[in-house]
PDB file of C-alpha atoms and ligand atoms in Angstrom:
ATOM      1  CA  UNK A 742      54.415-232.137 -82.747  1.00 48.00           C
ATOM      2  CA  UNK A 743      51.372-230.967 -80.554  1.00 53.00           C
ATOM      3  CA  UNK A 744      48.362-230.232 -83.194  1.00 66.00           C
ATOM      4  CA  UNK A 745      48.721-233.330 -85.700  1.00 93.00           C
ATOM      5  CA  UNK A 746      45.769-234.804 -83.829  1.00 98.00           C
ATOM      6  CA  UNK A 747      42.574-235.242 -86.234  1.00 97.00           C
ATOM      7  CA  UNK A 748      39.748-237.709 -86.730  1.00 98.00           C
ATOM      8  CA  UNK A 749      41.379-240.698 -88.957  1.00 95.00           C
ATOM      9  CA  UNK A 750      42.634-243.758 -88.329  1.00 96.00           C
ATOM     10  CA  UNK A 751      46.429-242.350 -87.406  1.00 96.00           C
ATOM     11  CA  UNK A 752      45.445-239.546 -85.049  1.00 97.00           C
ATOM     12  CA  UNK A 753      41.772-239.809 -83.670  1.00 98.00           C
ATOM     13  CA  UNK A 754      39.658-239.555 -80.868  1.00 98.00           C
ATOM     14  CA  UNK A 755      40.385-242.860 -79.365  1.00 98.00           C
ATOM     15  CA  UNK A 756      44.243-242.111 -79.622  1.00 98.00           C
ATOM     16  CA  UNK A 757      43.519-238.022 -78.425  1.00 98.00           C
ATOM     17  CA  UNK A 758      44.140-239.122 -74.858  1.00 98.00           C
ATOM     18  CA  UNK A 759      48.525-240.089 -75.684  1.00 98.00           C
ATOM     19  CA  UNK A 760      48.643-235.532 -76.381  1.00 98.00           C
ATOM     20  CA  UNK A 761      46.040-234.734 -74.079  1.00 98.00           C
ATOM     21  CA  UNK A 762      45.505-236.724 -71.070  1.00 98.00           C
ATOM     22  CA  UNK A 763      42.555-235.449 -70.477  1.00 98.00           C
ATOM     23  CA  UNK A 764      40.538-237.678 -72.787  1.00 98.00           C
ATOM     24  CA  UNK A 765      40.795-239.843 -69.894  1.00 98.00           C
ATOM     25  CA  UNK A 766      39.431-237.189 -67.270  1.00 98.00           C
ATOM     26  CA  UNK A 767      35.685-236.773 -65.205  1.00 98.00           C
ATOM     27  CA  UNK A 768      33.600-234.285 -67.372  1.00 98.00           C
ATOM     28  CA  UNK A 769      34.696-235.204 -71.077  1.00 99.00           C
ATOM     29  CA  UNK A 770      32.615-234.211 -73.833  1.00 99.00           C
ATOM     30  CA  UNK A 771      29.986-235.321 -75.757  1.00 99.00           C
ATOM     31  CA  UNK A 772      27.690-237.657 -73.603  1.00 98.00           C
ATOM     32  CA  UNK A 773      24.872-239.660 -75.157  1.00 98.00           C
ATOM     33  CA  UNK A 774      21.651-238.054 -73.382  1.00 98.00           C
ATOM     34  CA  UNK A 775      19.084-240.968 -72.789  1.00 97.00           C
ATOM     35  CA  UNK A 776      15.789-238.975 -71.744  1.00 93.00           C
ATOM     36  CA  UNK A 777      13.601-241.108 -69.594  1.00 88.00           C
ATOM     37  CA  UNK A 778      17.079-241.176 -67.109  1.00 83.00           C
ATOM     38  CA  UNK A 779      16.471-236.994 -66.653  1.00 87.00           C
ATOM     39  CA  UNK A 780      15.557-235.067 -63.832  1.00 77.00           C
ATOM     40  CA  UNK A 781      12.915-232.144 -64.974  1.00 87.00           C
ATOM     41  CA  UNK A 782      14.832-229.095 -63.089  1.00 90.00           C
ATOM     42  CA  UNK A 783      12.659-227.022 -62.381  1.00 90.00           C
ATOM     43  CA  UNK A 784      14.905-224.069 -61.069  1.00 92.00           C
ATOM     44  CA  UNK A 785      16.572-224.371 -64.558  1.00 96.00           C
ATOM     45  CA  UNK A 786      14.436-220.770 -66.203  1.00 97.00           C
ATOM     46  CA  UNK A 787      14.836-219.911 -69.813  1.00 97.00           C
ATOM     47  CA  UNK A 788      18.223-219.708 -71.846  1.00 98.00           C
ATOM     48  CA  UNK A 789      18.095-216.035 -73.499  1.00 98.00           C
ATOM     49  CA  UNK A 790      19.738-216.256 -76.822  1.00 98.00           C
ATOM     50  CA  UNK A 791      20.258-211.775 -77.905  1.00 97.00           C
ATOM     51  CA  UNK A 792      22.485-212.499 -81.305  1.00 96.00           C
ATOM     52  CA  UNK A 793      20.120-209.021 -82.444  1.00 91.00           C
ATOM     53  CA  UNK A 794      23.747-206.856 -82.780  1.00 90.00           C
ATOM     54  CA  UNK A 795      24.960-209.070 -85.053  1.00 81.00           C
ATOM     55  CA  UNK A 796      28.977-209.013 -84.622  1.00 85.00           C
ATOM     56  CA  UNK A 797      30.028-211.216 -87.612  1.00 96.00           C
ATOM     57  CA  UNK A 798      33.725-210.546 -88.705  1.00 98.00           C
ATOM     58  CA  UNK A 799      34.953-214.063 -90.588  1.00 98.00           C
ATOM     59  CA  UNK A 800      34.547-217.253 -91.803  1.00 98.00           C
ATOM     60  CA  UNK A 801      37.174-220.282 -91.657  1.00 98.00           C
ATOM     61  CA  UNK A 802      38.303-223.166 -92.137  1.00 98.00           C
ATOM     62  CA  UNK A 803      41.677-224.372 -89.674  1.00 98.00           C
ATOM     63  CA  UNK A 804      41.541-228.041 -90.652  1.00 98.00           C
ATOM     64  CA  UNK A 805      39.344-229.298 -88.336  1.00 98.00           C
ATOM     65  CA  UNK A 806      35.683-227.819 -89.107  1.00 98.00           C
ATOM     66  CA  UNK A 807      34.750-223.976 -90.245  1.00 98.00           C
ATOM     67  CA  UNK A 808      34.424-221.369 -88.280  1.00 98.00           C
ATOM     68  CA  UNK A 809      32.269-218.519 -87.497  1.00 98.00           C
ATOM     69  CA  UNK A 810      34.901-215.768 -85.860  1.00 98.00           C
ATOM     70  CA  UNK A 811      32.579-212.089 -83.650  1.00 97.00           C
ATOM     71  CA  UNK A 812      33.472-209.300 -82.528  1.00 96.00           C
ATOM     72  CA  UNK A 813      33.978-210.224 -78.849  1.00 96.00           C
ATOM     73  CA  UNK A 814      34.756-206.435 -77.403  1.00 95.00           C
ATOM     74  CA  UNK A 815      31.982-205.851 -75.354  1.00 95.00           C
ATOM     75  CA  UNK A 816      28.124-207.851 -74.504  1.00 95.00           C
ATOM     76  CA  UNK A 817      26.205-206.451 -77.772  1.00 94.00           C
ATOM     77  CA  UNK A 818      25.787-210.590 -78.374  1.00 96.00           C
ATOM     78  CA  UNK A 819      25.673-212.677 -75.684  1.00 97.00           C
ATOM     79  CA  UNK A 820      23.398-215.367 -74.222  1.00 98.00           C
ATOM     80  CA  UNK A 821      21.780-214.584 -70.658  1.00 98.00           C
ATOM     81  CA  UNK A 822      19.593-217.501 -69.140  1.00 98.00           C
ATOM     82  CA  UNK A 823      19.658-220.841 -68.112  1.00 98.00           C
ATOM     83  CA  UNK A 824      21.933-222.478 -65.944  1.00 98.00           C
ATOM     84  CA  UNK A 825      24.212-219.686 -66.351  1.00 98.00           C
ATOM     85  CA  UNK A 826      25.048-216.361 -64.276  1.00 96.00           C
ATOM     86  CA  UNK A 827      26.882-214.445 -66.190  1.00 97.00           C
ATOM     87  CA  UNK A 828      25.739-212.953 -69.418  1.00 98.00           C
ATOM     88  CA  UNK A 829      28.779-215.126 -72.273  1.00 98.00           C
ATOM     89  CA  UNK A 830      29.858-213.518 -74.761  1.00 98.00           C
ATOM     90  CA  UNK A 831      28.948-215.371 -78.526  1.00 98.00           C
ATOM     91  CA  UNK A 832      33.008-215.669 -79.733  1.00 98.00           C
ATOM     92  CA  UNK A 833      32.305-218.934 -83.106  1.00 98.00           C
ATOM     93  CA  UNK A 834      29.883-220.729 -83.998  1.00 98.00           C
ATOM     94  CA  UNK A 835      31.045-224.495 -86.629  1.00 99.00           C
ATOM     95  CA  UNK A 836      29.360-227.314 -87.302  1.00 98.00           C
ATOM     96  CA  UNK A 837      30.635-231.067 -87.469  1.00 98.00           C
ATOM     97  CA  UNK A 838      28.820-233.187 -90.039  1.00 98.00           C
ATOM     98  CA  UNK A 839      29.444-236.874 -91.811  1.00 98.00           C
ATOM     99  CA  UNK A 840      30.176-238.511 -94.884  1.00 96.00           C
ATOM    100  CA  UNK A 841      27.516-238.797 -97.584  1.00 91.00           C
ATOM    101  CA  UNK A 842      24.761-240.707 -96.076  1.00 84.00           C
ATOM    102  CA  UNK A 843      26.686-241.291 -92.682  1.00 89.00           C
ATOM    103  CA  UNK A 844      25.664-239.458 -89.050  1.00 96.00           C
ATOM    104  CA  UNK A 845      27.957-237.180 -87.819  1.00 98.00           C
ATOM    105  CA  UNK A 846      26.518-235.352 -84.947  1.00 98.00           C
ATOM    106  CA  UNK A 847      28.697-235.125 -81.359  1.00 98.00           C
ATOM    107  CA  UNK A 848      25.944-235.473 -78.729  1.00 98.00           C
ATOM    108  CA  UNK A 849      24.356-238.134 -80.046  1.00 98.00           C
ATOM    109  CA  UNK A 850      20.006-238.840 -78.279  1.00 98.00           C
ATOM    110  CA  UNK A 851      18.910-242.933 -76.949  1.00 97.00           C
ATOM    111  CA  UNK A 852      22.004-243.682 -79.072  1.00 97.00           C
ATOM    112  CA  UNK A 853      21.362-241.636 -81.975  1.00 97.00           C
ATOM    113  CA  UNK A 854      22.581-239.547 -84.096  1.00 98.00           C
ATOM    114  CA  UNK A 855      21.619-237.139 -86.422  1.00 98.00           C
ATOM    115  CA  UNK A 856      23.067-235.959 -89.288  1.00 98.00           C
ATOM    116  CA  UNK A 857      24.848-232.650 -87.492  1.00 98.00           C
ATOM    117  CA  UNK A 858      25.779-230.576 -85.144  1.00 98.00           C
ATOM    118  CA  UNK A 859      25.982-226.695 -84.982  1.00 99.00           C
ATOM    119  CA  UNK A 860      28.180-224.801 -82.173  1.00 99.00           C
ATOM    120  CA  UNK A 861      27.437-221.898 -80.686  1.00 98.00           C
ATOM    121  CA  UNK A 862      30.102-221.044 -78.603  1.00 98.00           C
ATOM    122  CA  UNK A 863      29.930-218.869 -76.289  1.00 98.00           C
ATOM    123  CA  UNK A 864      32.762-217.511 -72.757  1.00 98.00           C
ATOM    124  CA  UNK A 865      31.996-215.268 -69.477  1.00 98.00           C
ATOM    125  CA  UNK A 866      33.515-212.143 -69.907  1.00 98.00           C
ATOM    126  CA  UNK A 867      32.008-211.271 -66.817  1.00 98.00           C
ATOM    127  CA  UNK A 868      34.206-213.349 -64.474  1.00 98.00           C
ATOM    128  CA  UNK A 869      37.282-214.246 -67.498  1.00 98.00           C
ATOM    129  CA  UNK A 870      39.652-211.322 -69.235  1.00 97.00           C
ATOM    130  CA  UNK A 871      40.266-213.080 -72.246  1.00 97.00           C
ATOM    131  CA  UNK A 872      38.626-216.077 -74.578  1.00 98.00           C
ATOM    132  CA  UNK A 873      41.027-217.404 -73.538  1.00 98.00           C
ATOM    133  CA  UNK A 874      41.558-217.668 -69.690  1.00 98.00           C
ATOM    134  CA  UNK A 875      37.962-218.740 -69.720  1.00 98.00           C
ATOM    135  CA  UNK A 876      38.744-221.799 -72.396  1.00 98.00           C
ATOM    136  CA  UNK A 877      41.048-223.124 -69.590  1.00 98.00           C
ATOM    137  CA  UNK A 878      38.466-222.414 -66.662  1.00 98.00           C
ATOM    138  CA  UNK A 879      36.189-224.804 -64.895  1.00 95.00           C
ATOM    139  CA  UNK A 880      32.869-223.742 -66.965  1.00 95.00           C
ATOM    140  CA  UNK A 881      33.980-220.812 -68.676  1.00 98.00           C
ATOM    141  CA  UNK A 882      32.681-221.156 -71.694  1.00 99.00           C
ATOM    142  CA  UNK A 883      29.012-221.997 -72.602  1.00 99.00           C
ATOM    143  CA  UNK A 884      28.384-224.102 -75.783  1.00 99.00           C
ATOM    144  CA  UNK A 885      25.223-224.210 -77.644  1.00 99.00           C
ATOM    145  CA  UNK A 886      24.728-227.546 -79.366  1.00 99.00           C
ATOM    146  CA  UNK A 887      22.090-227.635 -82.063  1.00 99.00           C
ATOM    147  CA  UNK A 888      21.109-230.594 -83.876  1.00 98.00           C
ATOM    148  CA  UNK A 889      21.116-230.411 -87.972  1.00 98.00           C
ATOM    149  CA  UNK A 890      18.293-234.316 -89.529  1.00 98.00           C
ATOM    150  CA  UNK A 891      18.269-233.652 -93.299  1.00 97.00           C
ATOM    151  CA  UNK A 892      14.838-232.843 -94.295  1.00 97.00           C
ATOM    152  CA  UNK A 893      14.247-229.848 -96.665  1.00 96.00           C
ATOM    153  CA  UNK A 894      16.677-227.002 -97.135  1.00 97.00           C
ATOM    154  CA  UNK A 895      16.835-224.981 -94.440  1.00 98.00           C
ATOM    155  CA  UNK A 896      16.346-221.098 -95.229  1.00 97.00           C
ATOM    156  CA  UNK A 897      18.808-219.391 -94.155  1.00 97.00           C
ATOM    157  CA  UNK A 898      21.983-221.982 -94.083  1.00 98.00           C
ATOM    158  CA  UNK A 899      22.381-220.837 -97.576  1.00 97.00           C
ATOM    159  CA  UNK A 900      24.701-217.465 -96.019  1.00 97.00           C
ATOM    160  CA  UNK A 901      26.773-220.418 -95.403  1.00 98.00           C
ATOM    161  CA  UNK A 902      27.138-222.799 -97.782  1.00 98.00           C
ATOM    162  CA  UNK A 903      27.420-220.694-100.436  1.00 98.00           C
ATOM    163  CA  UNK A 904      30.252-219.224 -98.425  1.00 98.00           C
ATOM    164  CA  UNK A 905      32.153-222.142 -98.221  1.00 98.00           C
ATOM    165  CA  UNK A 906      33.580-222.135-102.006  1.00 98.00           C
ATOM    166  CA  UNK A 907      35.858-218.879-100.190  1.00 98.00           C
ATOM    167  CA  UNK A 908      37.743-221.113 -96.893  1.00 98.00           C
ATOM    168  CA  UNK A 909      38.052-224.139 -99.329  1.00 98.00           C
ATOM    169  CA  UNK A 910      40.817-225.764 -98.456  1.00 98.00           C
ATOM    170  CA  UNK A 911      43.296-225.652 -94.907  1.00 98.00           C
ATOM    171  CA  UNK A 912      44.132-222.115 -93.248  1.00 98.00           C
ATOM    172  CA  UNK A 913      41.914-219.811 -94.988  1.00 98.00           C
ATOM    173  CA  UNK A 914      39.682-217.028 -94.291  1.00 98.00           C
ATOM    174  CA  UNK A 915      37.950-214.525 -95.698  1.00 98.00           C
ATOM    175  CA  UNK A 916      35.539-211.266 -94.698  1.00 98.00           C
ATOM    176  CA  UNK A 917      31.603-212.620 -93.168  1.00 98.00           C
ATOM    177  CA  UNK A 918      30.220-209.360 -92.279  1.00 97.00           C
ATOM    178  CA  UNK A 919      26.453-208.859 -90.172  1.00 93.00           C
ATOM    179  CA  UNK A 920      24.885-212.964 -89.855  1.00 96.00           C
ATOM    180  CA  UNK A 921      22.707-213.275 -86.686  1.00 96.00           C
ATOM    181  CA  UNK A 922      22.443-217.332 -86.289  1.00 97.00           C
ATOM    182  CA  UNK A 923      19.181-216.056 -84.494  1.00 97.00           C
ATOM    183  CA  UNK A 924      18.365-217.296 -88.147  1.00 97.00           C
ATOM    184  CA  UNK A 925      20.429-221.288 -86.802  1.00 98.00           C
ATOM    185  CA  UNK A 926      18.151-221.364 -83.915  1.00 98.00           C
ATOM    186  CA  UNK A 927      14.511-224.511 -83.372  1.00 98.00           C
ATOM    187  CA  UNK A 928      11.416-222.451 -83.453  1.00 98.00           C
ATOM    188  CA  UNK A 929      11.311-224.376 -78.946  1.00 98.00           C
ATOM    189  CA  UNK A 930      14.713-222.611 -76.646  1.00 98.00           C
ATOM    190  CA  UNK A 931      14.378-226.521 -74.827  1.00 96.00           C
ATOM    191  CA  UNK A 932      17.051-228.037 -73.862  1.00 97.00           C
ATOM    192  CA  UNK A 933      19.044-230.386 -71.905  1.00 97.00           C
ATOM    193  CA  UNK A 934      22.604-229.149 -69.800  1.00 97.00           C
ATOM    194  CA  UNK A 935      25.092-230.579 -68.163  1.00 97.00           C
ATOM    195  CA  UNK A 936      28.971-230.104 -67.121  1.00 98.00           C
ATOM    196  CA  UNK A 937      31.681-230.950 -69.738  1.00 98.00           C
ATOM    197  CA  UNK A 938      34.301-230.146 -72.056  1.00 98.00           C
ATOM    198  CA  UNK A 939      35.728-229.178 -75.325  1.00 98.00           C
ATOM    199  CA  UNK A 940      35.722-231.727 -77.578  1.00 99.00           C
ATOM    200  CA  UNK A 941      38.795-231.953 -79.494  1.00 98.00           C
ATOM    201  CA  UNK A 942      42.271-231.201 -77.979  1.00 98.00           C
ATOM    202  CA  UNK A 943      43.267-229.371 -75.505  1.00 98.00           C
ATOM    203  CA  UNK A 944      39.917-231.060 -74.135  1.00 98.00           C
ATOM    204  CA  UNK A 945      39.352-228.567 -71.955  1.00 98.00           C
ATOM    205  CA  UNK A 946      36.932-229.816 -69.266  1.00 98.00           C
ATOM    206  CA  UNK A 947      35.576-225.519 -69.152  1.00 98.00           C
ATOM    207  CA  UNK A 948      31.778-226.117 -70.787  1.00 99.00           C
ATOM    208  CA  UNK A 949      29.031-225.639 -69.586  1.00 98.00           C
ATOM    209  CA  UNK A 950      26.699-227.096 -72.213  1.00 98.00           C
ATOM    210  CA  UNK A 951      22.679-226.377 -73.480  1.00 98.00           C
ATOM    211  CA  UNK A 952      21.846-228.485 -76.147  1.00 98.00           C
ATOM    212  CA  UNK A 953      19.381-227.864 -77.382  1.00 98.00           C
ATOM    213  CA  UNK A 954      15.704-230.756 -77.768  1.00 98.00           C
ATOM    214  CA  UNK A 955      14.746-229.950 -81.079  1.00 98.00           C
ATOM    215  CA  UNK A 956      16.587-230.175 -84.097  1.00 98.00           C
ATOM    216  CA  UNK A 957      16.974-227.803 -87.565  1.00 98.00           C
ATOM    217  CA  UNK A 958      16.389-229.418 -90.941  1.00 98.00           C
ATOM    218  CA  UNK A 959      18.591-228.719 -93.856  1.00 98.00           C
ATOM    219  CA  UNK A 960      19.141-230.301 -96.783  1.00 97.00           C
ATOM    220  CA  UNK A 961      20.732-233.703 -98.315  1.00 97.00           C
ATOM    221  CA  UNK A 962      22.589-231.227-100.997  1.00 97.00           C
ATOM    222  CA  UNK A 963      23.482-228.043 -98.018  1.00 98.00           C
ATOM    223  CA  UNK A 964      25.117-230.812 -96.572  1.00 97.00           C
ATOM    224  CA  UNK A 965      27.191-231.407 -99.079  1.00 97.00           C
ATOM    225  CA  UNK A 966      28.020-228.381 -99.652  1.00 98.00           C
ATOM    226  CA  UNK A 967      30.475-229.187 -95.850  1.00 98.00           C
ATOM    227  CA  UNK A 968      31.759-231.916 -97.411  1.00 98.00           C
ATOM    228  CA  UNK A 969      33.567-229.803 -99.878  1.00 97.00           C
ATOM    229  CA  UNK A 970      36.233-228.375 -97.259  1.00 98.00           C
ATOM    230  CA  UNK A 971      39.436-229.746 -97.372  1.00 98.00           C
ATOM    231  CA  UNK A 972      41.604-230.363 -93.865  1.00 97.00           C
ATOM    232  CA  UNK A 973      44.371-230.285 -96.061  1.00 97.00           C
ATOM    233  CA  UNK A 974      45.833-226.644 -97.129  1.00 98.00           C
ATOM    234  CA  UNK A 975      45.781-225.423-101.003  1.00 97.00           C
ATOM    235  CA  UNK A 976      50.020-226.376-100.283  1.00 97.00           C
ATOM    236  CA  UNK A 977      49.511-230.230 -99.903  1.00 97.00           C
ATOM    237  CA  UNK A 978      49.526-232.281-103.142  1.00 96.00           C
ATOM    238  CA  UNK A 979      47.396-234.687-100.690  1.00 95.00           C
ATOM    239  CA  UNK A 980      43.314-233.436-100.707  1.00 97.00           C
ATOM    240  CA  UNK A 981      41.249-234.663 -98.258  1.00 96.00           C
ATOM    241  CA  UNK A 982      37.252-233.850 -98.094  1.00 97.00           C
ATOM    242  CA  UNK A 983      36.655-232.354 -94.276  1.00 98.00           C
ATOM    243  CA  UNK A 984      34.428-234.607 -93.183  1.00 98.00           C
ATOM    244  CA  UNK A 985      33.313-236.731 -90.241  1.00 98.00           C
ATOM    245  CA  UNK A 986      34.107-234.043 -87.242  1.00 98.00           C
ATOM    246  CA  UNK A 987      32.842-235.167 -84.467  1.00 98.00           C
ATOM    247  CA  UNK A 988      34.027-237.609 -81.395  1.00 98.00           C
ATOM    248  CA  UNK A 989      32.590-239.918 -79.933  1.00 98.00           C
ATOM    249  CA  UNK A 990      30.235-240.307 -77.012  1.00 98.00           C
ATOM    250  CA  UNK A 991      33.085-239.776 -73.649  1.00 98.00           C
ATOM    251  CA  UNK A 992      31.546-241.924 -70.490  1.00 98.00           C
ATOM    252  CA  UNK A 993      29.237-239.992 -67.968  1.00 97.00           C
ATOM    253  CA  UNK A 994      30.973-240.844 -65.059  1.00 98.00           C
ATOM    254  CA  UNK A 995      28.325-240.037 -62.689  1.00 95.00           C
ATOM    255  CA  UNK A 996      27.037-237.396 -64.780  1.00 96.00           C
ATOM    256  CA  UNK A 997      23.637-235.256 -64.606  1.00 95.00           C
ATOM    257  CA  UNK A 998      22.279-234.341 -67.061  1.00 96.00           C
ATOM    258  CA  UNK A 999      18.952-231.801 -66.004  1.00 96.00           C
ATOM    259  CA  UNK A1000      16.658-231.311 -68.625  1.00 96.00           C
ATOM    260  CA  UNK A1001      14.834-227.806 -69.066  1.00 95.00           C
ATOM    261  CA  UNK A1002      10.488-227.587 -69.556  1.00 78.00           C
TER     262      UNK A1002
HETATM  263  C1  7QY B1585      40.219-222.219 -76.832  1.00 55.20           C
HETATM  264  O1  7QY B1585      40.136-223.357 -77.215  1.00 55.20           O
HETATM  265  C2  7QY B1585      39.522-224.230 -77.930  1.00 55.20           C
HETATM  266  C3  7QY B1585      39.896-225.170 -79.485  1.00 55.20           C
HETATM  267  C4  7QY B1585      38.545-226.475 -79.809  1.00 55.20           C
HETATM  268  C5  7QY B1585      37.538-225.445 -79.953  1.00 55.20           C
HETATM  269  C6  7QY B1585      36.248-226.205 -80.652  1.00 55.20           C
HETATM  270  C7  7QY B1585      35.914-226.842 -79.888  1.00 55.20           C
HETATM  271  S1  7QY B1585      34.623-227.013 -78.535  1.00 55.20           S
HETATM  272  C8  7QY B1585      33.452-227.258 -79.181  1.00 55.20           C
HETATM  273  O2  7QY B1585      32.662-227.695 -78.389  1.00 55.20           O
HETATM  274  N1  7QY B1585      33.907-228.255 -80.882  1.00 55.20           N
HETATM  275  C9  7QY B1585      34.803-228.052 -81.360  1.00 55.20           C
HETATM  276  O3  7QY B1585      35.388-228.294 -82.150  1.00 55.20           O
HETATM  277  C10 7QY B1585      37.399-224.908 -78.452  1.00 55.20           C
HETATM  278  O4  7QY B1585      35.702-224.080 -79.409  1.00 55.20           O
HETATM  279  C11 7QY B1585      35.663-223.939 -77.625  1.00 55.20           C
HETATM  280  C12 7QY B1585      38.370-223.971 -78.162  1.00 55.20           C
HETATM  281 ZN1   ZN B1586      32.312-228.278 -81.831  1.00 55.20          ZN
END
């Protein structure tokens, strides 16, 4: 069937092109970011996330990652500025991570990967009526990528990791209200930006990527809780732990990566 893609040997990223030919497109993500080859663009202003009226609804396990969904019926939680010509509404955030001791970010920096990567997914509700429509349109989405490196405990990540046992199985969802993702941002909002795609099927080339240069620190203990999640459902006999759910870097194909200040 159409949606049996995954990150394993039999259904992983190198095979996705069979079902999703866009996998070999001209603006695929993630990419390797090579800082000293970048053009610093003085016209790029700061990005302005505004998540204060946080409208988180639930946390769920979709078999590929764990995601916190937001009420995107109005402009309470948006990101503005930077490369964006409209405010983009926050829809969900989710993570990508590795196996024990392995790295699991999607984007890499000068060939180096981080332990994990957080994606805050936003859509252009000015130009498009629905998230689904925006996700198929060029630049309909803006994804804010934040690298996670292992170090000290993250002061606020426990709010998320403490809820993971409730969504252990694929297809599970539980209430998760009032979470303000501002607490997951690093102190500096300096960023790199380029035009790319979803990093999982259907791999639509609809994303303006904004990758923050400064990683946040989380502890190995906090990260290990993500690996307790299962990519299999409660009813399945086989229990497969969710880990290494990242797509490797894709060809740049002549794209420019711009740097904020
Ligand atoms: C509307 O269809 C989709 C399908 C998949 C994703 C998730 C992908 S995209 C990303 O940045 N990371 C991921 O794992 C999505 O997110 C916007 C939207
Ligand atoms: Zn992602």
